[in-house]
PDB file of C-alpha atoms in Angstrom:
ATOM      1  CA  VAL A  74     130.348  82.546 105.722  1.00 58.00           C
ATOM      2  CA  MET A  75     128.566  80.869 108.658  1.00 77.00           C
ATOM      3  CA  LEU A  76     125.193  82.021 107.323  1.00 78.00           C
ATOM      4  CA  ASN A  77     125.783  79.870 104.222  1.00 75.00           C
ATOM      5  CA  SER A  78     127.380  76.952 106.043  1.00 75.00           C
ATOM      6  CA  ASP A  79     126.389  73.344 105.400  1.00 75.00           C
ATOM      7  CA  SER A  80     125.924  73.042 109.169  1.00 78.00           C
ATOM      8  CA  PRO A  81     122.338  73.762 110.316  1.00 76.00           C
ATOM      9  CA  GLU A  82     123.596  74.873 113.731  1.00 81.00           C
ATOM     10  CA  LEU A  83     126.036  77.405 112.267  1.00 85.00           C
ATOM     11  CA  ARG A  84     123.394  78.794 109.914  1.00 83.00           C
ATOM     12  CA  GLY A  85     120.882  79.181 112.712  1.00 82.00           C
ATOM     13  CA  ASN A  86     123.337  80.749 115.130  1.00 84.00           C
ATOM     14  CA  ALA A  87     124.602  83.191 112.506  1.00 88.00           C
ATOM     15  CA  ALA A  88     121.038  84.274 111.762  1.00 87.00           C
ATOM     16  CA  MET A  89     120.315  84.852 115.448  1.00 85.00           C
ATOM     17  CA  ILE A  90     123.456  86.953 115.878  1.00 89.00           C
ATOM     18  CA  LEU A  91     122.643  89.096 112.844  1.00 87.00           C
ATOM     19  CA  GLY A  92     119.140  89.704 114.158  1.00 87.00           C
ATOM     20  CA  GLN A  93     120.379  90.690 117.590  1.00 88.00           C
ATOM     21  CA  LEU A  94     122.979  93.054 116.144  1.00 87.00           C
ATOM     22  CA  GLY A  95     120.120  95.037 114.610  1.00 83.00           C
ATOM     23  CA  ASN A  96     121.900  96.133 111.433  1.00 83.00           C
ATOM     24  CA  LYS A  97     119.189  96.241 108.754  1.00 87.00           C
ATOM     25  CA  SER A  98     121.753  95.751 105.999  1.00 84.00           C
ATOM     26  CA  ALA A  99     121.806  92.080 107.042  1.00 88.00           C
ATOM     27  CA  THR A 100     118.248  91.638 105.694  1.00 91.00           C
ATOM     28  CA  TYR A 101     119.472  90.925 102.168  1.00 88.00           C
ATOM     29  CA  MET A 102     122.045  88.411 103.449  1.00 86.00           C
ATOM     30  CA  LEU A 103     119.384  86.544 105.406  1.00 88.00           C
ATOM     31  CA  ARG A 104     116.943  86.388 102.507  1.00 87.00           C
ATOM     32  CA  SER A 105     119.709  85.185 100.184  1.00 87.00           C
ATOM     33  CA  ALA A 106     120.663  82.451 102.646  1.00 83.00           C
ATOM     34  CA  LEU A 107     117.057  81.250 102.684  1.00 81.00           C
ATOM     35  CA  LYS A 108     117.308  80.571  98.958  1.00 82.00           C
ATOM     36  CA  THR A 109     120.579  78.637  99.142  1.00 80.00           C
ATOM     37  CA  MET A 110     119.794  75.859 101.610  1.00 77.00           C
ATOM     38  CA  PRO A 111     122.000  72.797 100.928  1.00 76.00           C
ATOM     39  CA  SER A 112     120.145  69.607  99.982  1.00 80.00           C
ATOM     40  CA  THR A 113     122.130  67.778 102.680  1.00 81.00           C
ATOM     41  CA  ILE A 114     120.087  69.530 105.383  1.00 81.00           C
ATOM     42  CA  SER A 115     117.027  67.481 106.369  1.00 85.00           C
ATOM     43  CA  PRO A 116     113.531  68.961 105.837  1.00 86.00           C
ATOM     44  CA  ILE A 117     112.869  69.430 109.553  1.00 89.00           C
ATOM     45  CA  ARG A 118     116.244  71.161 110.036  1.00 87.00           C
ATOM     46  CA  ARG A 119     115.391  73.422 107.121  1.00 86.00           C
ATOM     47  CA  ARG A 120     112.192  74.441 108.873  1.00 90.00           C
ATOM     48  CA  LEU A 121     114.049  75.157 112.098  1.00 90.00           C
ATOM     49  CA  ILE A 122     116.614  77.292 110.284  1.00 88.00           C
ATOM     50  CA  ASN A 123     113.808  79.103 108.474  1.00 90.00           C
ATOM     51  CA  LEU A 124     112.278  79.918 111.850  1.00 93.00           C
ATOM     52  CA  GLN A 125     115.555  81.264 113.205  1.00 92.00           C
ATOM     53  CA  MET A 126     115.972  83.395 110.109  1.00 91.00           C
ATOM     54  CA  ALA A 127     112.380  84.603 110.381  1.00 94.00           C
ATOM     55  CA  GLU A 128     113.066  85.666 113.965  1.00 95.00           C
ATOM     56  CA  ALA A 129     116.193  87.527 112.866  1.00 93.00           C
ATOM     57  CA  LEU A 130     114.260  89.282 110.096  1.00 94.00           C
ATOM     58  CA  VAL A 131     111.530  90.349 112.535  1.00 95.00           C
ATOM     59  CA  LEU A 132     114.208  91.817 114.793  1.00 93.00           C
ATOM     60  CA  LEU A 133     115.454  93.741 111.763  1.00 93.00           C
ATOM     61  CA  GLY A 134     111.997  95.189 111.145  1.00 93.00           C
ATOM     62  CA  GLU A 135     110.553  92.655 108.692  1.00 93.00           C
ATOM     63  CA  VAL A 136     107.403  92.082 110.754  1.00 95.00           C
ATOM     64  CA  GLU A 137     105.627  90.124 108.003  1.00 96.00           C
ATOM     65  CA  GLU A 138     107.924  87.215 108.910  1.00 95.00           C
ATOM     66  CA  LEU A 139     105.851  86.779 112.063  1.00 97.00           C
ATOM     67  CA  GLU A 140     103.410  84.851 109.877  1.00 96.00           C
ATOM     68  CA  VAL A 141     106.062  82.181 109.251  1.00 95.00           C
ATOM     69  CA  ILE A 142     106.490  81.744 113.000  1.00 97.00           C
ATOM     70  CA  ARG A 143     102.756  81.740 113.720  1.00 97.00           C
ATOM     71  CA  ALA A 144     102.116  79.104 111.047  1.00 96.00           C
ATOM     72  CA  ALA A 145     104.866  76.860 112.427  1.00 96.00           C
ATOM     73  CA  ILE A 146     103.125  76.707 115.807  1.00 97.00           C
ATOM     74  CA  PHE A 147     100.450  74.599 114.076  1.00 94.00           C
ATOM     75  CA  SER A 148     102.927  71.988 112.819  1.00 92.00           C
ATOM     76  CA  SER A 149     101.959  68.307 112.906  1.00 90.00           C
ATOM     77  CA  SER A 150     102.607  66.091 115.914  1.00 86.00           C
ATOM     78  CA  GLN A 151     105.468  64.506 113.953  1.00 88.00           C
ATOM     79  CA  GLU A 152     107.140  67.914 113.918  1.00 91.00           C
ATOM     80  CA  ALA A 153     106.782  68.716 117.603  1.00 92.00           C
ATOM     81  CA  GLU A 154     110.274  70.226 117.629  1.00 93.00           C
ATOM     82  CA  VAL A 155     109.127  72.835 115.102  1.00 95.00           C
ATOM     83  CA  THR A 156     106.119  73.700 117.257  1.00 96.00           C
ATOM     84  CA  ALA A 157     108.358  74.033 120.311  1.00 96.00           C
ATOM     85  CA  ILE A 158     110.850  76.365 118.617  1.00 95.00           C
ATOM     86  CA  ALA A 159     108.055  78.458 117.097  1.00 97.00           C
ATOM     87  CA  CYS A 160     106.451  78.896 120.537  1.00 97.00           C
ATOM     88  CA  GLN A 161     109.776  79.911 122.055  1.00 97.00           C
ATOM     89  CA  ILE A 162     110.407  82.457 119.305  1.00 97.00           C
ATOM     90  CA  ALA A 163     106.890  83.884 119.621  1.00 97.00           C
ATOM     91  CA  GLY A 164     107.530  84.334 123.330  1.00 97.00           C
ATOM     92  CA  ARG A 165     110.862  86.085 122.794  1.00 96.00           C
ATOM     93  CA  LEU A 166     109.254  88.406 120.252  1.00 96.00           C
ATOM     94  CA  HIS A 167     106.277  89.087 122.568  1.00 97.00           C
ATOM     95  CA  ASP A 168     103.842  88.303 119.757  1.00 97.00           C
ATOM     96  CA  VAL A 169     100.480  89.049 121.371  1.00 97.00           C
ATOM     97  CA  GLU A 170      98.622  87.640 118.343  1.00 97.00           C
ATOM     98  CA  VAL A 171      99.417  84.075 119.407  1.00 97.00           C
ATOM     99  CA  THR A 172      98.276  84.461 123.024  1.00 97.00           C
ATOM    100  CA  SER A 173      95.055  82.470 122.619  1.00 96.00           C
ATOM    101  CA  THR A 174      96.867  79.814 120.555  1.00 96.00           C
ATOM    102  CA  LEU A 175      99.440  79.282 123.292  1.00 97.00           C
ATOM    103  CA  GLU A 176      96.657  79.066 125.882  1.00 96.00           C
ATOM    104  CA  SER A 177      94.918  76.434 123.783  1.00 95.00           C
ATOM    105  CA  ILE A 178      98.108  74.355 123.535  1.00 95.00           C
ATOM    106  CA  MET A 179      98.638  74.508 127.282  1.00 95.00           C
ATOM    107  CA  LEU A 180      95.051  73.478 127.981  1.00 92.00           C
ATOM    108  CA  THR A 181      94.855  70.596 125.462  1.00 92.00           C
ATOM    109  CA  PRO A 182      96.770  67.679 127.004  1.00 92.00           C
ATOM    110  CA  ARG A 183      95.185  65.104 124.705  1.00 92.00           C
ATOM    111  CA  ARG A 184      96.688  66.743 121.635  1.00 92.00           C
ATOM    112  CA  TYR A 185     100.024  68.143 122.840  1.00 94.00           C
ATOM    113  CA  PRO A 186     102.821  66.438 124.797  1.00 95.00           C
ATOM    114  CA  ASP A 187     103.530  67.852 128.255  1.00 97.00           C
ATOM    115  CA  GLU A 188     106.894  69.254 127.178  1.00 97.00           C
ATOM    116  CA  ILE A 189     105.274  71.289 124.388  1.00 96.00           C
ATOM    117  CA  ARG A 190     102.538  72.472 126.745  1.00 97.00           C
ATOM    118  CA  LEU A 191     105.105  73.793 129.222  1.00 98.00           C
ATOM    119  CA  ILE A 192     107.043  75.520 126.442  1.00 98.00           C
ATOM    120  CA  ALA A 193     103.802  77.178 125.347  1.00 97.00           C
ATOM    121  CA  ALA A 194     103.084  78.213 128.943  1.00 97.00           C
ATOM    122  CA  THR A 195     106.541  79.759 129.280  1.00 97.00           C
ATOM    123  CA  ALA A 196     106.114  81.656 126.001  1.00 98.00           C
ATOM    124  CA  LEU A 197     102.722  82.840 127.192  1.00 97.00           C
ATOM    125  CA  ALA A 198     104.297  84.091 130.423  1.00 97.00           C
ATOM    126  CA  GLU A 199     106.818  86.090 128.398  1.00 97.00           C
ATOM    127  CA  ILE A 200     104.064  87.730 126.346  1.00 97.00           C
ATOM    128  CA  ASN A 201     101.488  88.279 129.097  1.00 96.00           C
ATOM    129  CA  PRO A 202     102.267  86.785 132.537  1.00 95.00           C
ATOM    130  CA  ASN A 203      98.662  87.161 133.673  1.00 95.00           C
ATOM    131  CA  ARG A 204      97.437  84.831 130.933  1.00 94.00           C
ATOM    132  CA  MET A 205      99.580  81.846 131.913  1.00 95.00           C
ATOM    133  CA  PRO A 206      97.211  79.200 133.370  1.00 93.00           C
ATOM    134  CA  MET A 207      98.699  78.581 136.816  1.00 95.00           C
ATOM    135  CA  GLU A 208      96.882  75.432 137.943  1.00 95.00           C
ATOM    136  CA  PRO A 209      97.971  73.197 135.024  1.00 95.00           C
ATOM    137  CA  VAL A 210     101.541  74.456 135.309  1.00 97.00           C
ATOM    138  CA  LEU A 211     101.758  73.917 139.075  1.00 97.00           C
ATOM    139  CA  ARG A 212     100.722  70.280 138.617  1.00 96.00           C
ATOM    140  CA  PHE A 213     104.114  69.657 137.035  1.00 97.00           C
ATOM    141  CA  THR A 214     105.944  70.529 140.265  1.00 97.00           C
ATOM    142  CA  SER A 215     105.289  66.917 141.283  1.00 95.00           C
ATOM    143  CA  SER A 216     105.782  65.289 137.884  1.00 97.00           C
ATOM    144  CA  ASP A 217     107.583  61.943 137.795  1.00 97.00           C
ATOM    145  CA  PHE A 218     109.895  63.348 135.135  1.00 98.00           C
ATOM    146  CA  PRO A 219     112.736  65.687 136.192  1.00 98.00           C
ATOM    147  CA  ARG A 220     112.782  67.419 132.818  1.00 97.00           C
ATOM    148  CA  LEU A 221     109.147  68.439 133.201  1.00 98.00           C
ATOM    149  CA  ARG A 222     109.716  69.624 136.770  1.00 98.00           C
ATOM    150  CA  SER A 223     112.636  71.688 135.488  1.00 98.00           C
ATOM    151  CA  GLN A 224     110.526  73.204 132.719  1.00 98.00           C
ATOM    152  CA  CYS A 225     107.815  73.949 135.256  1.00 98.00           C
ATOM    153  CA  ALA A 226     110.296  75.858 137.426  1.00 98.00           C
ATOM    154  CA  THR A 227     111.411  77.893 134.427  1.00 98.00           C
ATOM    155  CA  ALA A 228     107.805  78.751 133.531  1.00 98.00           C
ATOM    156  CA  LEU A 229     107.108  79.881 137.106  1.00 98.00           C
ATOM    157  CA  GLY A 230     110.183  82.095 137.026  1.00 97.00           C
ATOM    158  CA  VAL A 231     109.217  83.708 133.742  1.00 97.00           C
ATOM    159  CA  GLN A 232     105.663  84.269 135.000  1.00 96.00           C
ATOM    160  CA  GLY A 233     107.266  86.168 137.845  1.00 94.00           C
ATOM    161  CA  ASN A 234     104.598  86.148 140.553  1.00 95.00           C
ATOM    162  CA  GLN A 235     105.886  86.326 144.135  1.00 95.00           C
ATOM    163  CA  LEU A 236     103.414  83.553 145.012  1.00 95.00           C
ATOM    164  CA  ASN A 237     105.533  81.217 142.897  1.00 97.00           C
ATOM    165  CA  LEU A 238     108.401  81.491 145.383  1.00 97.00           C
ATOM    166  CA  GLY A 239     106.719  78.931 147.681  1.00 97.00           C
ATOM    167  CA  PRO A 240     106.598  76.080 145.149  1.00 97.00           C
ATOM    168  CA  LEU A 241     110.028  77.075 143.836  1.00 98.00           C
ATOM    169  CA  ALA A 242     111.556  76.896 147.326  1.00 97.00           C
ATOM    170  CA  MET A 243     110.351  73.299 147.571  1.00 97.00           C
ATOM    171  CA  MET A 244     111.721  72.550 144.100  1.00 98.00           C
ATOM    172  CA  MET A 245     115.142  73.811 145.167  1.00 97.00           C
ATOM    173  CA  GLU A 246     115.178  70.740 147.456  1.00 97.00           C
ATOM    174  CA  ASP A 247     114.355  68.414 144.536  1.00 98.00           C
ATOM    175  CA  SER A 248     116.278  65.153 144.184  1.00 96.00           C
ATOM    176  CA  ASP A 249     117.385  66.117 140.674  1.00 98.00           C
ATOM    177  CA  PRO A 250     120.193  68.715 140.291  1.00 97.00           C
ATOM    178  CA  LEU A 251     118.747  70.105 137.050  1.00 97.00           C
ATOM    179  CA  VAL A 252     115.448  70.862 138.794  1.00 98.00           C
ATOM    180  CA  GLN A 253     117.318  72.496 141.673  1.00 98.00           C
ATOM    181  CA  ILE A 254     119.223  74.745 139.262  1.00 98.00           C
ATOM    182  CA  SER A 255     116.088  75.684 137.304  1.00 98.00           C
ATOM    183  CA  ALA A 256     114.237  76.507 140.524  1.00 98.00           C
ATOM    184  CA  ALA A 257     117.106  78.608 141.854  1.00 98.00           C
ATOM    185  CA  GLY A 258     117.309  80.480 138.551  1.00 97.00           C
ATOM    186  CA  ALA A 259     113.567  81.101 138.662  1.00 98.00           C
ATOM    187  CA  VAL A 260     113.781  82.496 142.199  1.00 97.00           C
ATOM    188  CA  LEU A 261     116.590  84.832 141.150  1.00 96.00           C
ATOM    189  CA  ARG A 262     114.602  85.986 138.156  1.00 95.00           C
ATOM    190  CA  ILE A 263     111.544  86.808 140.275  1.00 95.00           C
ATOM    191  CA  ASN A 264     113.593  88.611 142.924  1.00 92.00           C
ATOM    192  CA  ASN A 265     115.579  90.583 140.336  1.00 88.00           C
ATOM    193  CA  THR A 266     112.396  91.622 138.554  1.00 73.00           C
ATOM    194  CA  ASP A 267     110.913  92.840 141.819  1.00 61.00           C
ATOM    195  CA  SER A 268     114.087  94.788 142.588  1.00 55.00           C
ATOM    196  CA  VAL A 269     113.890  96.562 139.234  1.00 50.00           C
ATOM    197  CA  VAL A 270     110.250  97.462 139.852  1.00 45.00           C
ATOM    198  CA  VAL A 271     111.100  98.865 143.299  1.00 43.00           C
ATOM    199  CA  ALA A 272     114.033 100.811 141.857  1.00 43.00           C
ATOM    200  CA  ASP A 273     111.796 102.451 139.305  1.00 43.00           C
TER     201      ASP A 273
END
């Protein structure tokens, strides 16, 4: 029922749950839902739902849906939200084919807003931590905008290098609570990852 809801949020969340459950019988339900999108849902929301459904389908083995996600990364500047979600999904799916694209986004400040660049950097860190460009990311530790400092902390945590603990320790003393929380979460992530490696 939620998959065919008039609410974009319910549709998207239902798709994500079905993908994570891993039952391939849900493939037909997802493809049917793609064809029955209510006209009340705005075009950009439709694209976002399509991306969530594409992610779910990839998780269910429909790897050709990766092309939908890859194409969305190149959305126009007016659809920056679509680009952001597509980058995040590519990172979660560890899509190595978009590695150079994500690098390009991170290293092209004239074309992409800082928020999108940091999302791309975080996705890149999920796919291949060694490919995340450290210098441009570290510059955001002293950004004037708390949201960007918070995103920077998250990216450093996902990248996972022990050397990131120094900047993150300073960010835990940030004046903004959100930045403090993001930095603390990043430190925990790095330490937990190292513990798993040692345990192995």
